Amino acid sequence: MKTRRDLLTLAALAGGLPLALAQIDYSLAQPRNPEPTPACGDDHAGITPEQMEGPYYTPDSPLRTGLYEAGMAGTRLRVGGLVLGRACRPAANVLVDLWHADADGQYDNRGYRLRGHQFTDAEGRWQFETIVPGLYPGRTRHLHVKLQPPRGDILTTQLYFPDEPGNARDRIFDRRLLLRVAGDREQAIARYDFVLPVG
């Protein structure tokens, strides 16, 4: 049974309100894994792990936060979070480039469907409106992300969904890259906070 807070969060998601007007309560998306997501601090181990780019990256994606298109199959997904530096300060103006498969597990290699980039705001926030990706053959469900701070190095990684049967069989799956997810079959909310090797 959903609480009033759940319903308000999902209502904001359905209404497509800007982040400033409809803050996501990510406390609804609690992690189910005992291994902690890398967190900011002085320890280098807290940096978000890198992962392979994969064969379907396309450069020069459009600047946009809305990847969902009317009539697109799949569960609606609002995914976002923070980008932080090692000292736990928000990292502003970081390029966040996201791409993933459609609901059938297919990538658009001719255009920019389900591809886009944005820049974090002054508080280090990033967010995309998209869909939950389908299963690509041989892989578990995942999102691809590239991050680049101003005049900094690119970090390429992937994000994963909890409780996926394919996680245990995926050769590069990393529990430290699990999203925190809440919602239902119609709409989902997910969060991941990246930590970059910047001040």
GROMACS .gro file of C-alpha atoms in nm:
model
  199
    1MET     CA    1   0.000   0.000   0.000
    2LYS     CA    2   0.138   0.338  -0.101
    3THR     CA    3   0.169   0.615   0.152
    4ARG     CA    4   0.056   0.971   0.084
    5ARG     CA    5   0.423   1.059   0.027
    6ASP     CA    6   0.453   0.781  -0.235
    7LEU     CA    7   0.147   0.908  -0.417
    8LEU     CA    8   0.265   1.269  -0.413
    9THR     CA    9   0.602   1.166  -0.551
   10LEU     CA   10   0.448   0.959  -0.829
   11ALA     CA   11   0.197   1.235  -0.905
   12ALA     CA   12   0.482   1.481  -0.948
   13LEU     CA   13   0.654   1.232  -1.178
   14ALA     CA   14   0.342   1.185  -1.390
   15GLY     CA   15   0.287   1.558  -1.412
   16GLY     CA   16   0.637   1.621  -1.542
   17LEU     CA   17   0.695   1.909  -1.301
   18PRO     CA   18   1.042   2.065  -1.304
   19LEU     CA   19   1.284   1.937  -1.043
   20ALA     CA   20   1.270   2.268  -0.857
   21LEU     CA   21   0.892   2.234  -0.819
   22ALA     CA   22   0.867   1.861  -0.759
   23GLN     CA   23   1.155   1.745  -0.542
   24ILE     CA   24   1.187   1.368  -0.547
   25ASP     CA   25   1.185   1.210  -0.203
   26TYR     CA   26   1.459   0.956  -0.264
   27SER     CA   27   1.414   0.814   0.085
   28LEU     CA   28   1.147   0.603  -0.084
   29ALA     CA   29   1.419   0.435  -0.287
   30GLN     CA   30   1.610   0.247  -0.021
   31PRO     CA   31   1.896   0.016  -0.122
   32ARG     CA   32   1.842  -0.354  -0.059
   33ASN     CA   33   2.206  -0.457  -0.085
   34PRO     CA   34   2.436  -0.468   0.217
   35GLU     CA   35   2.741  -0.346   0.023
   36PRO     CA   36   2.756   0.034   0.035
   37THR     CA   37   2.752   0.253  -0.273
   38PRO     CA   38   3.080   0.447  -0.295
   39ALA     CA   39   3.045   0.764  -0.090
   40CYS     CA   40   3.240   1.087  -0.085
   41GLY     CA   41   3.520   1.129   0.168
   42ASP     CA   42   3.898   1.117   0.179
   43ASP     CA   43   3.929   0.749   0.082
   44HIS     CA   44   4.001   0.696  -0.291
   45ALA     CA   45   3.783   0.383  -0.270
   46GLY     CA   46   3.482   0.615  -0.256
   47ILE     CA   47   3.514   0.719  -0.621
   48THR     CA   48   3.240   0.581  -0.848
   49PRO     CA   49   3.374   0.271  -1.026
   50GLU     CA   50   3.444   0.293  -1.398
   51GLN     CA   51   3.303   0.040  -1.640
   52MET     CA   52   3.332  -0.033  -2.010
   53GLU     CA   53   3.163   0.198  -2.259
   54GLY     CA   54   3.010  -0.084  -2.463
   55PRO     CA   55   2.968  -0.091  -2.841
   56TYR     CA   56   2.672   0.147  -2.875
   57TYR     CA   57   2.793   0.487  -2.757
   58THR     CA   58   2.712   0.774  -2.995
   59PRO     CA   59   2.890   1.108  -2.941
   60ASP     CA   60   2.723   1.449  -2.964
   61SER     CA   61   2.393   1.348  -2.807
   62PRO     CA   62   2.134   1.627  -2.776
   63LEU     CA   63   2.125   1.854  -2.473
   64ARG     CA   64   1.800   1.745  -2.304
   65THR     CA   65   1.664   1.585  -1.989
   66GLY     CA   66   1.353   1.433  -2.146
   67LEU     CA   67   1.434   1.112  -2.335
   68TYR     CA   68   1.081   0.971  -2.315
   69GLU     CA   69   0.868   1.012  -2.628
   70ALA     CA   70   0.489   0.991  -2.641
   71GLY     CA   71   0.370   0.637  -2.702
   72MET     CA   72   0.707   0.482  -2.622
   73ALA     CA   73   0.676   0.132  -2.479
   74GLY     CA   74   0.815   0.060  -2.134
   75THR     CA   75   0.785   0.168  -1.774
   76ARG     CA   76   0.835   0.541  -1.729
   77LEU     CA   77   1.150   0.620  -1.528
   78ARG     CA   78   1.272   0.936  -1.358
   79VAL     CA   79   1.637   0.879  -1.275
   80GLY     CA   80   1.857   1.133  -1.103
   81GLY     CA   81   2.073   1.215  -0.807
   82LEU     CA   82   2.383   1.415  -0.726
   83VAL     CA   83   2.737   1.446  -0.854
   84LEU     CA   84   2.979   1.508  -0.566
   85GLY     CA   85   3.351   1.559  -0.528
   86ARG     CA   86   3.576   1.371  -0.288
   87ALA     CA   87   3.515   1.631  -0.017
   88CYS     CA   88   3.137   1.578  -0.046
   89ARG     CA   89   3.083   1.916  -0.212
   90PRO     CA   90   2.837   1.934  -0.506
   91ALA     CA   91   3.007   1.928  -0.844
   92ALA     CA   92   2.842   2.188  -1.067
   93ASN     CA   93   2.847   2.202  -1.446
   94VAL     CA   94   2.942   1.835  -1.484
   95LEU     CA   95   2.845   1.683  -1.819
   96VAL     CA   96   2.617   1.382  -1.764
   97ASP     CA   97   2.560   1.179  -2.083
   98LEU     CA   98   2.306   0.893  -2.063
   99TRP     CA   99   2.210   0.625  -2.315
  100HIS     CA  100   2.039   0.286  -2.297
  101ALA     CA  101   1.836   0.024  -2.479
  102ASP     CA  102   1.464   0.056  -2.544
  103ALA     CA  103   1.199  -0.169  -2.386
  104ASP     CA  104   1.286  -0.444  -2.636
  105GLY     CA  105   1.657  -0.432  -2.557
  106GLN     CA  106   1.748  -0.249  -2.881
  107TYR     CA  107   1.979   0.051  -2.911
  108ASP     CA  108   1.918   0.329  -3.162
  109ASN     CA  109   2.239   0.339  -3.363
  110ARG     CA  110   2.112   0.574  -3.635
  111GLY     CA  111   1.974   0.858  -3.425
  112TYR     CA  112   1.948   0.974  -3.068
  113ARG     CA  113   1.646   0.790  -2.933
  114LEU     CA  114   1.697   0.730  -2.558
  115ARG     CA  115   2.019   0.932  -2.568
  116GLY     CA  116   2.088   1.273  -2.421
  117HIS     CA  117   2.310   1.484  -2.202
  118GLN     CA  118   2.281   1.766  -1.951
  119PHE     CA  119   2.494   1.957  -1.701
  120THR     CA  120   2.457   1.941  -1.324
  121ASP     CA  121   2.319   2.251  -1.154
  122ALA     CA  122   2.489   2.450  -0.877
  123GLU     CA  123   2.384   2.185  -0.624
  124GLY     CA  124   2.526   1.899  -0.830
  125ARG     CA  125   2.183   1.764  -0.931
  126TRP     CA  126   2.115   1.566  -1.248
  127GLN     CA  127   1.793   1.405  -1.372
  128PHE     CA  128   1.647   1.236  -1.681
  129GLU     CA  129   1.292   1.139  -1.778
  130THR     CA  130   1.314   0.813  -1.971
  131ILE     CA  131   1.202   0.447  -1.955
  132VAL     CA  132   1.334   0.138  -1.780
  133PRO     CA  133   1.557  -0.030  -2.039
  134GLY     CA  134   1.478  -0.374  -2.172
  135LEU     CA  135   1.714  -0.669  -2.156
  136TYR     CA  136   1.995  -0.666  -2.407
  137PRO     CA  137   2.107  -1.021  -2.496
  138GLY     CA  138   2.379  -1.144  -2.262
  139ARG     CA  139   2.347  -0.851  -2.021
  140THR     CA  140   2.141  -0.759  -1.719
  141ARG     CA  141   1.926  -0.443  -1.723
  142HIS     CA  142   2.149  -0.133  -1.719
  143LEU     CA  143   2.202   0.233  -1.807
  144HIS     CA  144   2.521   0.375  -1.960
  145VAL     CA  145   2.659   0.704  -1.828
  146LYS     CA  146   2.956   0.930  -1.901
  147LEU     CA  147   3.046   1.213  -1.666
  148GLN     CA  148   3.297   1.490  -1.726
  149PRO     CA  149   3.364   1.782  -1.490
  150PRO     CA  150   3.480   2.111  -1.644
  151ARG     CA  151   3.837   2.063  -1.770
  152GLY     CA  152   3.838   1.717  -1.610
  153ASP     CA  153   3.870   1.356  -1.717
  154ILE     CA  154   3.574   1.151  -1.838
  155LEU     CA  155   3.436   0.877  -1.613
  156THR     CA  156   3.243   0.610  -1.802
  157THR     CA  157   3.027   0.367  -1.608
  158GLN     CA  158   2.700   0.174  -1.597
  159LEU     CA  159   2.412   0.171  -1.350
  160TYR     CA  160   2.214  -0.138  -1.251
  161PHE     CA  161   1.870  -0.220  -1.116
  162PRO     CA  162   1.823  -0.415  -0.791
  163ASP     CA  163   1.659  -0.758  -0.774
  164GLU     CA  164   1.728  -0.837  -1.140
  165PRO     CA  165   1.777  -1.211  -1.203
  166GLY     CA  166   2.043  -1.127  -1.463
  167ASN     CA  167   2.265  -0.944  -1.216
  168ALA     CA  168   2.420  -1.266  -1.087
  169ARG     CA  169   2.499  -1.385  -1.441
  170ASP     CA  170   2.634  -1.057  -1.581
  171ARG     CA  171   3.015  -1.072  -1.598
  172ILE     CA  172   3.068  -0.700  -1.532
  173PHE     CA  173   2.781  -0.633  -1.289
  174ASP     CA  174   2.902  -0.435  -0.986
  175ARG     CA  175   2.685  -0.403  -0.673
  176ARG     CA  176   2.843  -0.063  -0.604
  177LEU     CA  177   2.659   0.069  -0.910
  178LEU     CA  178   2.309  -0.033  -0.802
  179LEU     CA  179   2.038   0.229  -0.832
  180ARG     CA  180   1.796   0.289  -0.547
  181VAL     CA  181   1.454   0.230  -0.702
  182ALA     CA  182   1.093   0.289  -0.598
  183GLY     CA  183   0.764   0.289  -0.786
  184ASP     CA  184   0.554   0.035  -0.973
  185ARG     CA  185   0.507  -0.114  -1.322
  186GLU     CA  186   0.383   0.215  -1.465
  187GLN     CA  187   0.631   0.461  -1.316
  188ALA     CA  188   0.963   0.422  -1.141
  189ILE     CA  189   1.194   0.660  -0.958
  190ALA     CA  190   1.564   0.584  -0.926
  191ARG     CA  191   1.860   0.756  -0.767
  192TYR     CA  192   2.236   0.731  -0.788
  193ASP     CA  193   2.489   0.975  -0.642
  194PHE     CA  194   2.818   0.982  -0.833
  195VAL     CA  195   3.149   1.067  -0.667
  196LEU     CA  196   3.420   1.204  -0.896
  197PRO     CA  197   3.791   1.252  -0.820
  198VAL     CA  198   3.755   1.630  -0.798
  199GLY     CA  199   3.779   1.866  -0.500
   0.00000   0.00000   0.00000
